[in-house]
Amino acid sequence: MQHRVDELPADTLLFLLGSRYCETDVLSDEAWRLFSGTAPGWARVQAICDFVHDHVTFGYEHSRPTRTAAQTYAEKRGVCRDYAHLAIAFCRAMNIPARYCTGYISDIGQPPPYAPMDFAAWMEVYLGGRWHVFDPRNNTPRIGRILIAQGRDAADVPLTHTFGPNTLTGFQIWTDEVVA
């Protein structure tokens, strides 16, 4: 269920506002044009994810640290953070609290050949009294997500945050499914 704004808990209201990468003011009219005909709640969020998934072409070569949701919408390309920012901006414009999540997505539960494991961005939306995971980039349920941080957008919780010149010399991540 999608809550009316006046029924939302106070701590969710921040996730209705525009932010550095999620310009709800710029995308509001377009969000209402595209999604006002969908049923409020889960169906509307899924329609937003389906649209973003189909509208944006994924490619690491399209990565740009300054791309906003409106730019992603216009350019129709990006990486997972761009998918998340655009879906978040559309959700917020439709009065659905949405927050940006960054973390690691594993290949657990994926059939061979295994999808690449990678650092990733997705979103959580507030419906029915709790936060739910949606991933407009992959647009399919995935298990084995390792949440690192949540915020308004990548300005709050970037994948990496450095001060001054730096060189990444390497990193390793292991994920294993725990058998019940």
Short mmCIF file of C-alpha atoms in Angstrom, two decimals:
data_model
loop_
_atom_site.label_atom_id
_atom_site.label_comp_id
_atom_site.label_asym_id
_atom_site.label_seq_id
_atom_site.Cartn_x
_atom_site.Cartn_y
_atom_site.Cartn_z
CA MET A 1 0.00 0.00 0.00
CA GLN A 2 1.15 3.51 -0.81
CA HIS A 3 0.69 5.84 2.16
CA ARG A 4 -0.77 9.30 1.86
CA VAL A 5 1.91 11.89 2.61
CA ASP A 6 0.18 13.03 5.81
CA GLU A 7 0.24 9.40 7.07
CA LEU A 8 3.98 8.83 6.53
CA PRO A 9 6.34 8.54 9.50
CA ALA A 10 8.39 11.70 9.96
CA ASP A 11 11.68 9.90 9.26
CA THR A 12 10.52 9.00 5.71
CA LEU A 13 9.73 12.57 4.63
CA LEU A 14 13.36 13.35 3.77
CA PHE A 15 13.09 10.66 1.10
CA LEU A 16 10.31 12.56 -0.69
CA LEU A 17 12.51 15.59 -1.33
CA GLY A 18 14.73 16.32 -4.29
CA SER A 19 18.45 15.85 -3.82
CA ARG A 20 21.75 16.42 -5.64
CA TYR A 21 21.23 13.64 -8.21
CA CYS A 22 17.43 13.20 -8.00
CA GLU A 23 15.78 16.39 -9.29
CA THR A 24 12.14 15.77 -8.48
CA ASP A 25 11.24 19.32 -9.49
CA VAL A 26 12.60 18.80 -13.00
CA LEU A 27 11.04 15.33 -13.45
CA SER A 28 7.72 15.77 -11.62
CA ASP A 29 5.54 16.58 -14.64
CA GLU A 30 7.05 13.73 -16.62
CA ALA A 31 6.56 11.30 -13.73
CA TRP A 32 2.89 12.20 -13.47
CA ARG A 33 2.49 11.97 -17.25
CA LEU A 34 4.07 8.52 -17.35
CA PHE A 35 2.76 6.90 -14.15
CA SER A 36 -0.42 8.60 -12.94
CA GLY A 37 -2.48 5.91 -14.67
CA THR A 38 -0.88 3.09 -12.69
CA ALA A 39 -2.32 1.81 -9.43
CA PRO A 40 -0.69 3.43 -6.39
CA GLY A 41 1.75 1.35 -4.37
CA TRP A 42 3.71 -1.69 -5.47
CA ALA A 43 2.30 -1.67 -9.01
CA ARG A 44 3.35 1.96 -9.51
CA VAL A 45 6.87 1.35 -8.23
CA GLN A 46 7.21 -1.72 -10.46
CA ALA A 47 5.94 0.29 -13.45
CA ILE A 48 8.62 2.90 -12.70
CA CYS A 49 11.31 0.20 -12.47
CA ASP A 50 10.11 -1.44 -15.70
CA PHE A 51 10.17 1.91 -17.49
CA VAL A 52 13.64 2.86 -16.24
CA HIS A 53 14.99 -0.63 -17.01
CA ASP A 54 13.68 -0.42 -20.59
CA HIS A 55 14.48 3.30 -21.13
CA VAL A 56 18.14 3.30 -20.07
CA THR A 57 20.95 1.40 -21.81
CA PHE A 58 23.53 0.00 -19.39
CA GLY A 59 27.25 0.34 -20.04
CA TYR A 60 30.29 0.95 -17.85
CA GLU A 61 31.57 3.21 -20.63
CA HIS A 62 28.57 5.47 -19.90
CA SER A 63 29.66 6.07 -16.30
CA ARG A 64 29.97 9.70 -15.28
CA PRO A 65 30.11 10.84 -11.65
CA THR A 66 28.09 14.00 -12.30
CA ARG A 67 25.11 12.51 -14.19
CA THR A 68 21.77 13.40 -12.63
CA ALA A 69 18.42 11.63 -12.94
CA ALA A 70 17.18 14.19 -15.47
CA GLN A 71 20.34 13.74 -17.54
CA THR A 72 19.92 9.96 -17.40
CA TYR A 73 16.35 10.34 -18.61
CA ALA A 74 17.45 12.58 -21.50
CA GLU A 75 20.58 10.61 -22.45
CA LYS A 76 18.97 7.15 -22.02
CA ARG A 77 22.20 5.58 -20.80
CA GLY A 78 24.12 5.01 -17.62
CA VAL A 79 25.19 2.59 -14.93
CA CYS A 80 23.32 1.18 -11.93
CA ARG A 81 23.55 4.41 -9.93
CA ASP A 82 21.90 6.28 -12.82
CA TYR A 83 19.07 3.74 -13.00
CA ALA A 84 18.56 4.07 -9.25
CA HIS A 85 18.64 7.88 -9.30
CA LEU A 86 16.06 8.08 -12.09
CA ALA A 87 13.69 5.58 -10.45
CA ILE A 88 14.10 7.33 -7.08
CA ALA A 89 13.31 10.73 -8.62
CA PHE A 90 10.18 9.33 -10.30
CA CYS A 91 9.03 7.64 -7.06
CA ARG A 92 9.56 10.78 -5.02
CA ALA A 93 7.70 12.85 -7.61
CA MET A 94 4.80 10.40 -7.18
CA ASN A 95 4.90 10.88 -3.36
CA ILE A 96 6.57 7.52 -2.65
CA PRO A 97 9.52 7.77 -0.25
CA ALA A 98 12.59 6.30 -1.93
CA ARG A 99 16.18 6.04 -0.76
CA TYR A 100 19.42 5.18 -2.54
CA CYS A 101 21.31 2.03 -1.55
CA THR A 102 24.86 1.10 -2.36
CA GLY A 103 26.45 -2.25 -1.77
CA TYR A 104 27.61 -5.44 -3.36
CA ILE A 105 25.52 -7.78 -5.48
CA SER A 106 26.61 -11.42 -5.67
CA ASP A 107 25.93 -14.22 -8.11
CA ILE A 108 24.20 -16.34 -5.44
CA GLY A 109 21.06 -17.90 -6.85
CA GLN A 110 21.98 -17.04 -10.44
CA PRO A 111 22.16 -19.79 -13.06
CA PRO A 112 25.41 -20.43 -14.91
CA PRO A 113 26.94 -18.70 -16.69
CA TYR A 114 27.01 -16.56 -13.59
CA ALA A 115 26.14 -12.89 -13.80
CA PRO A 116 29.08 -10.74 -12.80
CA MET A 117 29.32 -9.88 -9.13
CA ASP A 118 29.86 -6.20 -8.65
CA PHE A 119 29.41 -3.16 -6.49
CA ALA A 120 25.97 -1.87 -7.27
CA ALA A 121 23.26 0.66 -6.52
CA TRP A 122 19.57 -0.04 -6.02
CA MET A 123 16.74 1.61 -4.12
CA GLU A 124 14.36 1.00 -1.26
CA VAL A 125 10.83 2.39 -1.22
CA TYR A 126 8.50 2.84 1.72
CA LEU A 127 5.24 0.97 1.17
CA GLY A 128 2.88 -0.72 3.61
CA GLY A 129 4.73 0.44 6.69
CA ARG A 130 8.23 -0.75 5.77
CA TRP A 131 11.09 -0.40 3.29
CA HIS A 132 11.23 -2.73 0.25
CA VAL A 133 14.12 -3.36 -2.17
CA PHE A 134 13.69 -2.57 -5.87
CA ASP A 135 16.47 -2.77 -8.46
CA PRO A 136 15.63 -0.92 -11.69
CA ARG A 137 18.96 -1.89 -13.29
CA ASN A 138 18.56 -5.67 -12.94
CA ASN A 139 14.76 -5.51 -12.53
CA THR A 140 14.58 -9.02 -11.16
CA PRO A 141 14.75 -10.35 -7.60
CA ARG A 142 18.32 -11.11 -6.51
CA ILE A 143 19.59 -12.64 -3.30
CA GLY A 144 22.99 -12.15 -1.76
CA ARG A 145 22.95 -8.35 -1.66
CA ILE A 146 25.35 -6.87 0.84
CA LEU A 147 24.09 -3.44 1.84
CA ILE A 148 26.85 -0.96 2.62
CA ALA A 149 24.90 2.29 3.03
CA GLN A 150 21.60 4.10 2.44
CA GLY A 151 21.01 7.79 1.78
CA ARG A 152 19.20 10.32 -0.36
CA ASP A 153 21.46 9.62 -3.35
CA ALA A 154 25.09 8.90 -4.25
CA ALA A 155 26.17 12.26 -2.81
CA ASP A 156 25.25 10.89 0.64
CA VAL A 157 26.61 7.39 0.17
CA PRO A 158 29.08 7.14 -2.73
CA LEU A 159 30.65 3.82 -3.56
CA THR A 160 33.99 5.33 -2.65
CA HIS A 161 34.76 8.60 -0.97
CA THR A 162 38.32 9.85 -1.11
CA PHE A 163 40.08 13.02 -0.16
CA GLY A 164 42.86 14.08 -2.51
CA PRO A 165 44.72 12.01 -5.09
CA ASN A 166 44.53 8.27 -4.62
CA THR A 167 45.13 4.99 -6.38
CA LEU A 168 43.03 1.89 -5.88
CA THR A 169 45.49 -0.97 -5.74
CA GLY A 170 42.91 -3.73 -5.45
CA PHE A 171 40.12 -5.23 -3.45
CA GLN A 172 38.53 -8.63 -3.00
CA ILE A 173 35.00 -9.62 -2.03
CA TRP A 174 33.82 -13.11 -1.15
CA THR A 175 30.19 -14.11 -0.90
CA ASP A 176 29.10 -17.60 -0.07
CA GLU A 177 25.63 -18.97 0.36
CA VAL A 178 25.05 -20.35 3.83
CA VAL A 179 23.31 -23.68 3.54
CA ALA A 180 20.42 -23.99 5.98
#
